[in-house]
Short mmCIF file of C-alpha atoms and ligand atoms in Angstrom, two decimals:
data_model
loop_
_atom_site.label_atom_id
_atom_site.label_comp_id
_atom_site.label_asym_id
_atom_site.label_seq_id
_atom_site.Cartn_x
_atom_site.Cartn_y
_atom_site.Cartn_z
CA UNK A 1 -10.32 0.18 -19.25
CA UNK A 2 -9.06 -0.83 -21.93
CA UNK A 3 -7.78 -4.73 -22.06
CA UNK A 4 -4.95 -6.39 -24.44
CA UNK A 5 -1.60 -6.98 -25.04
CA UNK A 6 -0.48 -3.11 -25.36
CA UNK A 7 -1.61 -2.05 -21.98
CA UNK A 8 0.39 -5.46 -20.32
CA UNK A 9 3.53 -4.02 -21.86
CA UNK A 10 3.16 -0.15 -21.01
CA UNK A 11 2.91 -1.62 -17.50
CA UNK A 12 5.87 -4.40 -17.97
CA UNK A 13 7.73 -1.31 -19.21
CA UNK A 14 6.89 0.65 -16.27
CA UNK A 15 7.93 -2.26 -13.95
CA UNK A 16 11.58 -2.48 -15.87
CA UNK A 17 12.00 1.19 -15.70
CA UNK A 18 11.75 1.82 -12.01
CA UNK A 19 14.58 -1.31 -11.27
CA UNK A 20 16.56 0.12 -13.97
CA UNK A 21 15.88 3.55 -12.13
CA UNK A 22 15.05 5.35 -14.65
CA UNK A 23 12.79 8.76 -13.22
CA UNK A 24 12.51 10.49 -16.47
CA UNK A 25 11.27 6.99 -18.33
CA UNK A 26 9.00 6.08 -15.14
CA UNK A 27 6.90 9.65 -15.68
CA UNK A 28 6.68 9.65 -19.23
CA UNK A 29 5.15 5.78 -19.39
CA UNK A 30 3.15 7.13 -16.63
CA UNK A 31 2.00 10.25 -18.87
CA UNK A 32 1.82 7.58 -21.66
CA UNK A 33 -0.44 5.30 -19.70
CA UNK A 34 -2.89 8.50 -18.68
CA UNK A 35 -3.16 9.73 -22.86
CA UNK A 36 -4.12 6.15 -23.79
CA UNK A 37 -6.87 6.13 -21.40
CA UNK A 38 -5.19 3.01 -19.46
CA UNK A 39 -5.68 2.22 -15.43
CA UNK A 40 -4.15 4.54 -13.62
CA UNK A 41 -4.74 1.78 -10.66
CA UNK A 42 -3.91 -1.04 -13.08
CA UNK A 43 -0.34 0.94 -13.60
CA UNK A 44 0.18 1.13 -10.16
CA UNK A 45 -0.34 -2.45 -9.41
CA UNK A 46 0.81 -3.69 -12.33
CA UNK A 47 3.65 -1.73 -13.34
CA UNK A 48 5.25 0.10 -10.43
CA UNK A 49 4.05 -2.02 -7.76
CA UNK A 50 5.60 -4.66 -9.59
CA UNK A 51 8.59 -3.05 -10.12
CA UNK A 52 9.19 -2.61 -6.28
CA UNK A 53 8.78 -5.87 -5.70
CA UNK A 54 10.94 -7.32 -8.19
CA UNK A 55 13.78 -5.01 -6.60
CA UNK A 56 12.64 -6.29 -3.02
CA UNK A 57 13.90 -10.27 -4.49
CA UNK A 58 16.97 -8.81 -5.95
CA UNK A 59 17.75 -6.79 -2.70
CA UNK A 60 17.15 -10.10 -0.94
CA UNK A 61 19.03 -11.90 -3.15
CA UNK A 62 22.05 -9.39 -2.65
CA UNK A 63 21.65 -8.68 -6.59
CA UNK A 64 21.37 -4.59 -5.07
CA UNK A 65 21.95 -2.44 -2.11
CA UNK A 66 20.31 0.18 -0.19
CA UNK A 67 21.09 2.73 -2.96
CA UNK A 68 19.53 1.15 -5.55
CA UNK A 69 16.58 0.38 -3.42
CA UNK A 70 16.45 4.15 -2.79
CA UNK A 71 16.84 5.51 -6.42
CA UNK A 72 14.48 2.45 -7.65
CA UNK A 73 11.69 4.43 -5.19
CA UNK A 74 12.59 7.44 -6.70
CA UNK A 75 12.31 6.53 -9.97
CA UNK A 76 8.65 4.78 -8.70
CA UNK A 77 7.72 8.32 -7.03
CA UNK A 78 8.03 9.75 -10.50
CA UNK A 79 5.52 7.55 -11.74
CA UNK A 80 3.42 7.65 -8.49
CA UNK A 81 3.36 11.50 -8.90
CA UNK A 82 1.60 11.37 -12.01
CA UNK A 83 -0.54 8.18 -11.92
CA UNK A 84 -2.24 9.24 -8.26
CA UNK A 85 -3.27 12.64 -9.15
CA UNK A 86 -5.17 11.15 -11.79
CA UNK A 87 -6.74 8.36 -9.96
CA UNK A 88 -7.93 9.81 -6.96
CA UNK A 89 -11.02 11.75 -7.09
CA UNK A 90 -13.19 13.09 -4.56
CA UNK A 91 -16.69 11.92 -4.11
CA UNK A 92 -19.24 14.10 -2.85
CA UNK A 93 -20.79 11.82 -0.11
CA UNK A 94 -17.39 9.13 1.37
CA UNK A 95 -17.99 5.90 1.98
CA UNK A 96 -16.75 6.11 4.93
CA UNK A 97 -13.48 7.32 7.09
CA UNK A 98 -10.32 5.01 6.73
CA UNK A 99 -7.02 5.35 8.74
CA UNK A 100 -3.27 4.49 7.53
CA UNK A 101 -0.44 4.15 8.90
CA UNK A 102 2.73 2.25 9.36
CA UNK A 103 3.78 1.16 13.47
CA UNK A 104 6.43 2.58 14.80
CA UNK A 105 10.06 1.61 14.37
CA UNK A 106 9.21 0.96 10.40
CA UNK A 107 9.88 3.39 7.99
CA UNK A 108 8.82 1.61 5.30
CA UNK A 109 5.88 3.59 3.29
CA UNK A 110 5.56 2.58 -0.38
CA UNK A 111 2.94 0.39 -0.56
CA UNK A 112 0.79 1.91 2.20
CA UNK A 113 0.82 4.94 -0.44
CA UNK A 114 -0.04 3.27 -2.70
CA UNK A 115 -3.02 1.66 -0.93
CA UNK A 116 -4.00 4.98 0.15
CA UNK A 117 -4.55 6.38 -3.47
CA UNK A 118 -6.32 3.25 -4.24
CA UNK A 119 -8.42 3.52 -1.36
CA UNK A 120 -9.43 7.45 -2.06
CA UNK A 121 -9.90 6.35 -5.70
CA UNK A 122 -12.65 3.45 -4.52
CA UNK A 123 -14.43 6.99 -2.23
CA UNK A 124 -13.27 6.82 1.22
CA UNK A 125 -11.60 9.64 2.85
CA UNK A 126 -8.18 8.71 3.79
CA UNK A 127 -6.28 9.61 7.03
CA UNK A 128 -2.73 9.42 6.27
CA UNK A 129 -0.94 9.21 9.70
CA UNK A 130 2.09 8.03 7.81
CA UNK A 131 5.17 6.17 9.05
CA UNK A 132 7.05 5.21 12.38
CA UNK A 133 3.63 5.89 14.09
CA UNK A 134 3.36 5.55 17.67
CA UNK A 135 1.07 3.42 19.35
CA UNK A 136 -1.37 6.22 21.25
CA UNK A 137 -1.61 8.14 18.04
CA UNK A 138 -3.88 4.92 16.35
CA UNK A 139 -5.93 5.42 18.93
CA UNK A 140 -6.28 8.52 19.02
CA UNK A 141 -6.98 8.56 14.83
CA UNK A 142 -9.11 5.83 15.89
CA UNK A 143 -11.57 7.45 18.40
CA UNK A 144 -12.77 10.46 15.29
CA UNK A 145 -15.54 8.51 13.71
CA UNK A 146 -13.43 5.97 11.72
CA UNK A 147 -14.51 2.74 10.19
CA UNK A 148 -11.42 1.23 9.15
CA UNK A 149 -8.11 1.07 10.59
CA UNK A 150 -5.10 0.00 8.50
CA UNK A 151 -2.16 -0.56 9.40
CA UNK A 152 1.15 -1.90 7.44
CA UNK A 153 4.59 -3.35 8.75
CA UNK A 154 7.26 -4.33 6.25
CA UNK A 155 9.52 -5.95 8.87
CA UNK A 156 9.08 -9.24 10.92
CA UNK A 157 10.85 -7.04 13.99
CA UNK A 158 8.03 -4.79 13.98
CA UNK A 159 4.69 -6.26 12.80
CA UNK A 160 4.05 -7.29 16.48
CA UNK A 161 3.18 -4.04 16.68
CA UNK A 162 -0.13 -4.58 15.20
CA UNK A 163 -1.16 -6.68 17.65
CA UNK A 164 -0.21 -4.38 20.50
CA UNK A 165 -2.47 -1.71 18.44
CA UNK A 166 -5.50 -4.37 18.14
CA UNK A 167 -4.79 -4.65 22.43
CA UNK A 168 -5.17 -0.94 22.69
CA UNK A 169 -8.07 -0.08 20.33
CA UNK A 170 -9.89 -3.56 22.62
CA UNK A 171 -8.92 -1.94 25.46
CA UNK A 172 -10.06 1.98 24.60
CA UNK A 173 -13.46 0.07 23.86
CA UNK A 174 -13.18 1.04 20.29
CA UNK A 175 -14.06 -2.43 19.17
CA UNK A 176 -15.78 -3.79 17.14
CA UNK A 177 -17.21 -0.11 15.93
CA UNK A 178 -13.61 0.18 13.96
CA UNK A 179 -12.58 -2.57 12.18
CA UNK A 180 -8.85 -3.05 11.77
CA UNK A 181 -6.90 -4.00 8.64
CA UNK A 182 -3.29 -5.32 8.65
CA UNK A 183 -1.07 -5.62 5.38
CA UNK A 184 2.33 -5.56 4.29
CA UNK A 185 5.09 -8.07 2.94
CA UNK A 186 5.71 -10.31 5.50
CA UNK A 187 1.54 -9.99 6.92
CA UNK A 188 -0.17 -12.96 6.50
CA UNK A 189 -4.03 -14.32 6.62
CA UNK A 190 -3.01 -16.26 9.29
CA UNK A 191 -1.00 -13.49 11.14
CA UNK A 192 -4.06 -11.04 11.08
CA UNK A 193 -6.15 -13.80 12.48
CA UNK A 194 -3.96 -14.70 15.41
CA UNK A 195 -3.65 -10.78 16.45
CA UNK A 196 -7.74 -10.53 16.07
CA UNK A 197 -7.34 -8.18 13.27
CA UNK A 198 -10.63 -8.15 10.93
CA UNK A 199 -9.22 -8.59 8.12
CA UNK A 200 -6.04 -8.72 5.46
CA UNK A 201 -5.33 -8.34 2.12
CA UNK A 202 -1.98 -8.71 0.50
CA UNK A 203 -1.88 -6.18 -1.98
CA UNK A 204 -3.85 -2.46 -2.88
CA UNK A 205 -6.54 -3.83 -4.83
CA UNK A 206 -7.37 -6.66 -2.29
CA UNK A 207 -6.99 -4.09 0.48
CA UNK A 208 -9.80 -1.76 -1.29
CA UNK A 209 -11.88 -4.88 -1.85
CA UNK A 210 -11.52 -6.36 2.00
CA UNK A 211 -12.33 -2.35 2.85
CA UNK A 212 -15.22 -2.72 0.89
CA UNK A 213 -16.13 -6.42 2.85
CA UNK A 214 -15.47 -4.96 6.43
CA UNK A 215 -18.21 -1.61 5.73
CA UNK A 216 -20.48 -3.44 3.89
CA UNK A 217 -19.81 -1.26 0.70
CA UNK A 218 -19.22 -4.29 -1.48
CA UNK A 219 -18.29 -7.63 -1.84
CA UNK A 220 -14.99 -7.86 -0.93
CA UNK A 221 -12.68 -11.25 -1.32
CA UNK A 222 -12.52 -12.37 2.10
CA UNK A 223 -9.86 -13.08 4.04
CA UNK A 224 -7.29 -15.33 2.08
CA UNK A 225 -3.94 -16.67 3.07
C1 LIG B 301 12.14 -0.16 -0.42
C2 LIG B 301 12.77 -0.81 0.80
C3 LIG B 301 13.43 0.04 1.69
C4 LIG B 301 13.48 1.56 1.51
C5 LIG B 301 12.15 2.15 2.06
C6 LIG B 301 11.69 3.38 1.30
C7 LIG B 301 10.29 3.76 1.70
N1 LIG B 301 10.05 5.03 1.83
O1 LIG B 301 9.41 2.93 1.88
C8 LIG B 301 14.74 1.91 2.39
C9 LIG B 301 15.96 1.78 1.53
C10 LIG B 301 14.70 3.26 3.08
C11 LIG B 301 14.73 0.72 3.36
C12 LIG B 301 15.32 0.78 4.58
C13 LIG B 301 15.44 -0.31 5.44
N2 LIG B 301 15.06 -1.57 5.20
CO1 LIG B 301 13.99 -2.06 3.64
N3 LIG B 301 13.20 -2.75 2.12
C14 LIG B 301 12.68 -2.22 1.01
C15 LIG B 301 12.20 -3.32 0.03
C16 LIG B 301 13.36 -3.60 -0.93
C17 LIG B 301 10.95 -3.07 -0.75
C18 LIG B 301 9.69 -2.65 0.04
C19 LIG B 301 8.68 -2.07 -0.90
O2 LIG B 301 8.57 -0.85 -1.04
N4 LIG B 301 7.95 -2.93 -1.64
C20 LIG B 301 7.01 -2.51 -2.69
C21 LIG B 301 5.63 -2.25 -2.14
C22 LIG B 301 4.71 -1.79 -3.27
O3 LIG B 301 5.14 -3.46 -1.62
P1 LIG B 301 4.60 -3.61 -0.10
O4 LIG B 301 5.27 -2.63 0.76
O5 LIG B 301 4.65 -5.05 0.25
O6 LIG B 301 3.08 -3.13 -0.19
C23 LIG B 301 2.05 -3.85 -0.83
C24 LIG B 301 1.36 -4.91 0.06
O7 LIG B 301 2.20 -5.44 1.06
C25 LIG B 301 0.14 -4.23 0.58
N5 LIG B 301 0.19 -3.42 1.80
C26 LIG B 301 1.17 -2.66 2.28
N6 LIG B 301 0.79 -1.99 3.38
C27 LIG B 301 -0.49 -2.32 3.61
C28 LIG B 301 -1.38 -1.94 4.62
C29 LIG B 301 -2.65 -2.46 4.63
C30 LIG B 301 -3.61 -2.04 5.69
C31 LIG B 301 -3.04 -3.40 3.63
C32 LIG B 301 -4.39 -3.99 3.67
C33 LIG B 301 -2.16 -3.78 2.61
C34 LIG B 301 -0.90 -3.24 2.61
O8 LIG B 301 -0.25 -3.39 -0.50
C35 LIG B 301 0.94 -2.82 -1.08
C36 LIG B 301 0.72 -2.44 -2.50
O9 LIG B 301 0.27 -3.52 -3.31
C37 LIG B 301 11.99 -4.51 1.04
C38 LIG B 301 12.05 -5.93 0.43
C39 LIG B 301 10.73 -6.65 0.45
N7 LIG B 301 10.78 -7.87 0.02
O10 LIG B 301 9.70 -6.15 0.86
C40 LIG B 301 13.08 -4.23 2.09
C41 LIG B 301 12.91 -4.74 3.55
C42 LIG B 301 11.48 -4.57 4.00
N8 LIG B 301 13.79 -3.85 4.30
C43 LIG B 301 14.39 -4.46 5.26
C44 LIG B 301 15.29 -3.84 6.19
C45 LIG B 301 15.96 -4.73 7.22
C46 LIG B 301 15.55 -2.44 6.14
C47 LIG B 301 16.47 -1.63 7.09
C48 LIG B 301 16.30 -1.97 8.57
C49 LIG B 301 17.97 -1.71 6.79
C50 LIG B 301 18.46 -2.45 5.67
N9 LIG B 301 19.37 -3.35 5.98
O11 LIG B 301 18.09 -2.22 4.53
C51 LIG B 301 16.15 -0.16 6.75
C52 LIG B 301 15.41 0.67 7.80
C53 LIG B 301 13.98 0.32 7.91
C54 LIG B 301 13.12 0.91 8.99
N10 LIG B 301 13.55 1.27 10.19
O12 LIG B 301 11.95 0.96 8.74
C55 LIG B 301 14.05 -5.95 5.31
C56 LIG B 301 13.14 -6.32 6.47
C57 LIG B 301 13.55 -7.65 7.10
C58 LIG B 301 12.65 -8.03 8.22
N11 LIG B 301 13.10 -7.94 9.43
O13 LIG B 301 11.53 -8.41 8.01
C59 LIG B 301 13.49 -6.19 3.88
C60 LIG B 301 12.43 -7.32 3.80
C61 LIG B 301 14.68 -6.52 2.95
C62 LIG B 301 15.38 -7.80 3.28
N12 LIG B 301 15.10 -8.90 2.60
O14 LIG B 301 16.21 -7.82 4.15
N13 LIG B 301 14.10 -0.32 2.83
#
């Protein structure tokens, strides 16, 4: 890709224009950063990602409300739309199967989408069980030849839901043959370890990387806190 100054502010722009909400901008930067041969990934990351979390501080700081949240996704979809169709792409021979979802009670699915398209872009197939996903259907995803298992919690209510996932996939005897992967906001290095989750990574790049480190399909970055 190509590096410098012009492709840092296509993405700062793209970060501004989904917390000003702006849909229309969001796709044509998104367009903009396909014609100049930029990252799709790198946009992701870098510009909408980044715009998402920049609204999560001001919705923590009371700076916005629910409704802003919600038209600051939209305006991120808009983006998302474009920039995934044009990084995934489908491998002839996976590198393996990877499931994701988000435990139930959490409705929260942003970033595990956007993990997802990074993951398909890096050549595994992805299993999307989406959000506010019950317990037995993990395991169930689980017991189909998987390699990977990631899940995501936004919320400190429900990420003790991972663990009670990890508890069920020990006790189904699916262990260690699928190795699980926990991630989200509030997940931390030290979280994942005290659930006896194989690994974390706090973001979609590190997730595809950790991936990567758990199948033995690259080097990965280890599990950081
Ligand atoms: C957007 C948002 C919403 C949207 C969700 C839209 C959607 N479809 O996802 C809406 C408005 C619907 C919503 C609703 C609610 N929300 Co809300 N929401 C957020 C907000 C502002 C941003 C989350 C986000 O999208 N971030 C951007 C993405 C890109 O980042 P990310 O999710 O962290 O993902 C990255 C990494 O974590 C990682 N990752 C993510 N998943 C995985 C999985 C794996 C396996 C791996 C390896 C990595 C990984 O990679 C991602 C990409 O880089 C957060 C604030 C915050 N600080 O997180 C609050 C927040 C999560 N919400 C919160 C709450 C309380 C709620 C509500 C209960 C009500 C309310 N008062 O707003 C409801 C209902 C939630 C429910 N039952 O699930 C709280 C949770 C507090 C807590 N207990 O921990 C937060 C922290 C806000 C706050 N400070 O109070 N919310």
């Amino acid at each position: 890709m190509i590096e410098g100054m012009a492709d840092k502010d296509l993405f700062e722009q793209l970060a501004e224009a989904v917390t000003t909400m702006k849909p229309e901008l969001v796709a044509e930067l998104a367009r903009k950063v396909l014609e100049q041969g930029l990252s799709p990934q790198d946009a992701m990351t870098q510009g909408l990602a980044a715009g998402m979390r920049r609204m999560g501080e001001k919705f923590a700081a009371k700076e916005c409300f629910v409704p802003e949240v919600l038209l600051a996704s939209k305006a991120m979809y808009a983006g998302f739309d474009i920039l995934s169709k044009a990084a995934s792409y489908k491998p002839q021979a996976t590198k393996g199967k990877v499931i994701l979802g988000v435990v139930q009670g959490d409705i929260h699915d942003i970033g595990k989408n956007i993990v997802k398209v990074m993951v398909q872009a890096a050549g595994f197939e992805v299993i999307d069980l989406g959000r506010n996903v019950p317990l037995p259907e993990f395991v169930k995803a689980a017991q189909n030849g998987a390699a990977v298992l990631g899940i995501s919690s936004l919320m400190t209510t429900t990420m003790p839901r991972m663990g009670k996932v990890v508890e069920a996939l020990d006790k189904a005897g699916l262990r260690p043959g699928v190795k699980v992967i926990v991630g989200g906001a509030p997940v931390t290095a030290q979280f994942a370890r005290n659930i006896g989750a194989d690994g974390f990574a706090p973001d979609a790049h590190a997730a595809v990387l950790e991936i990567e480190r758990l199948t033995g399909r690259g080097e990965g970055l280890g599990t950081r806190d």
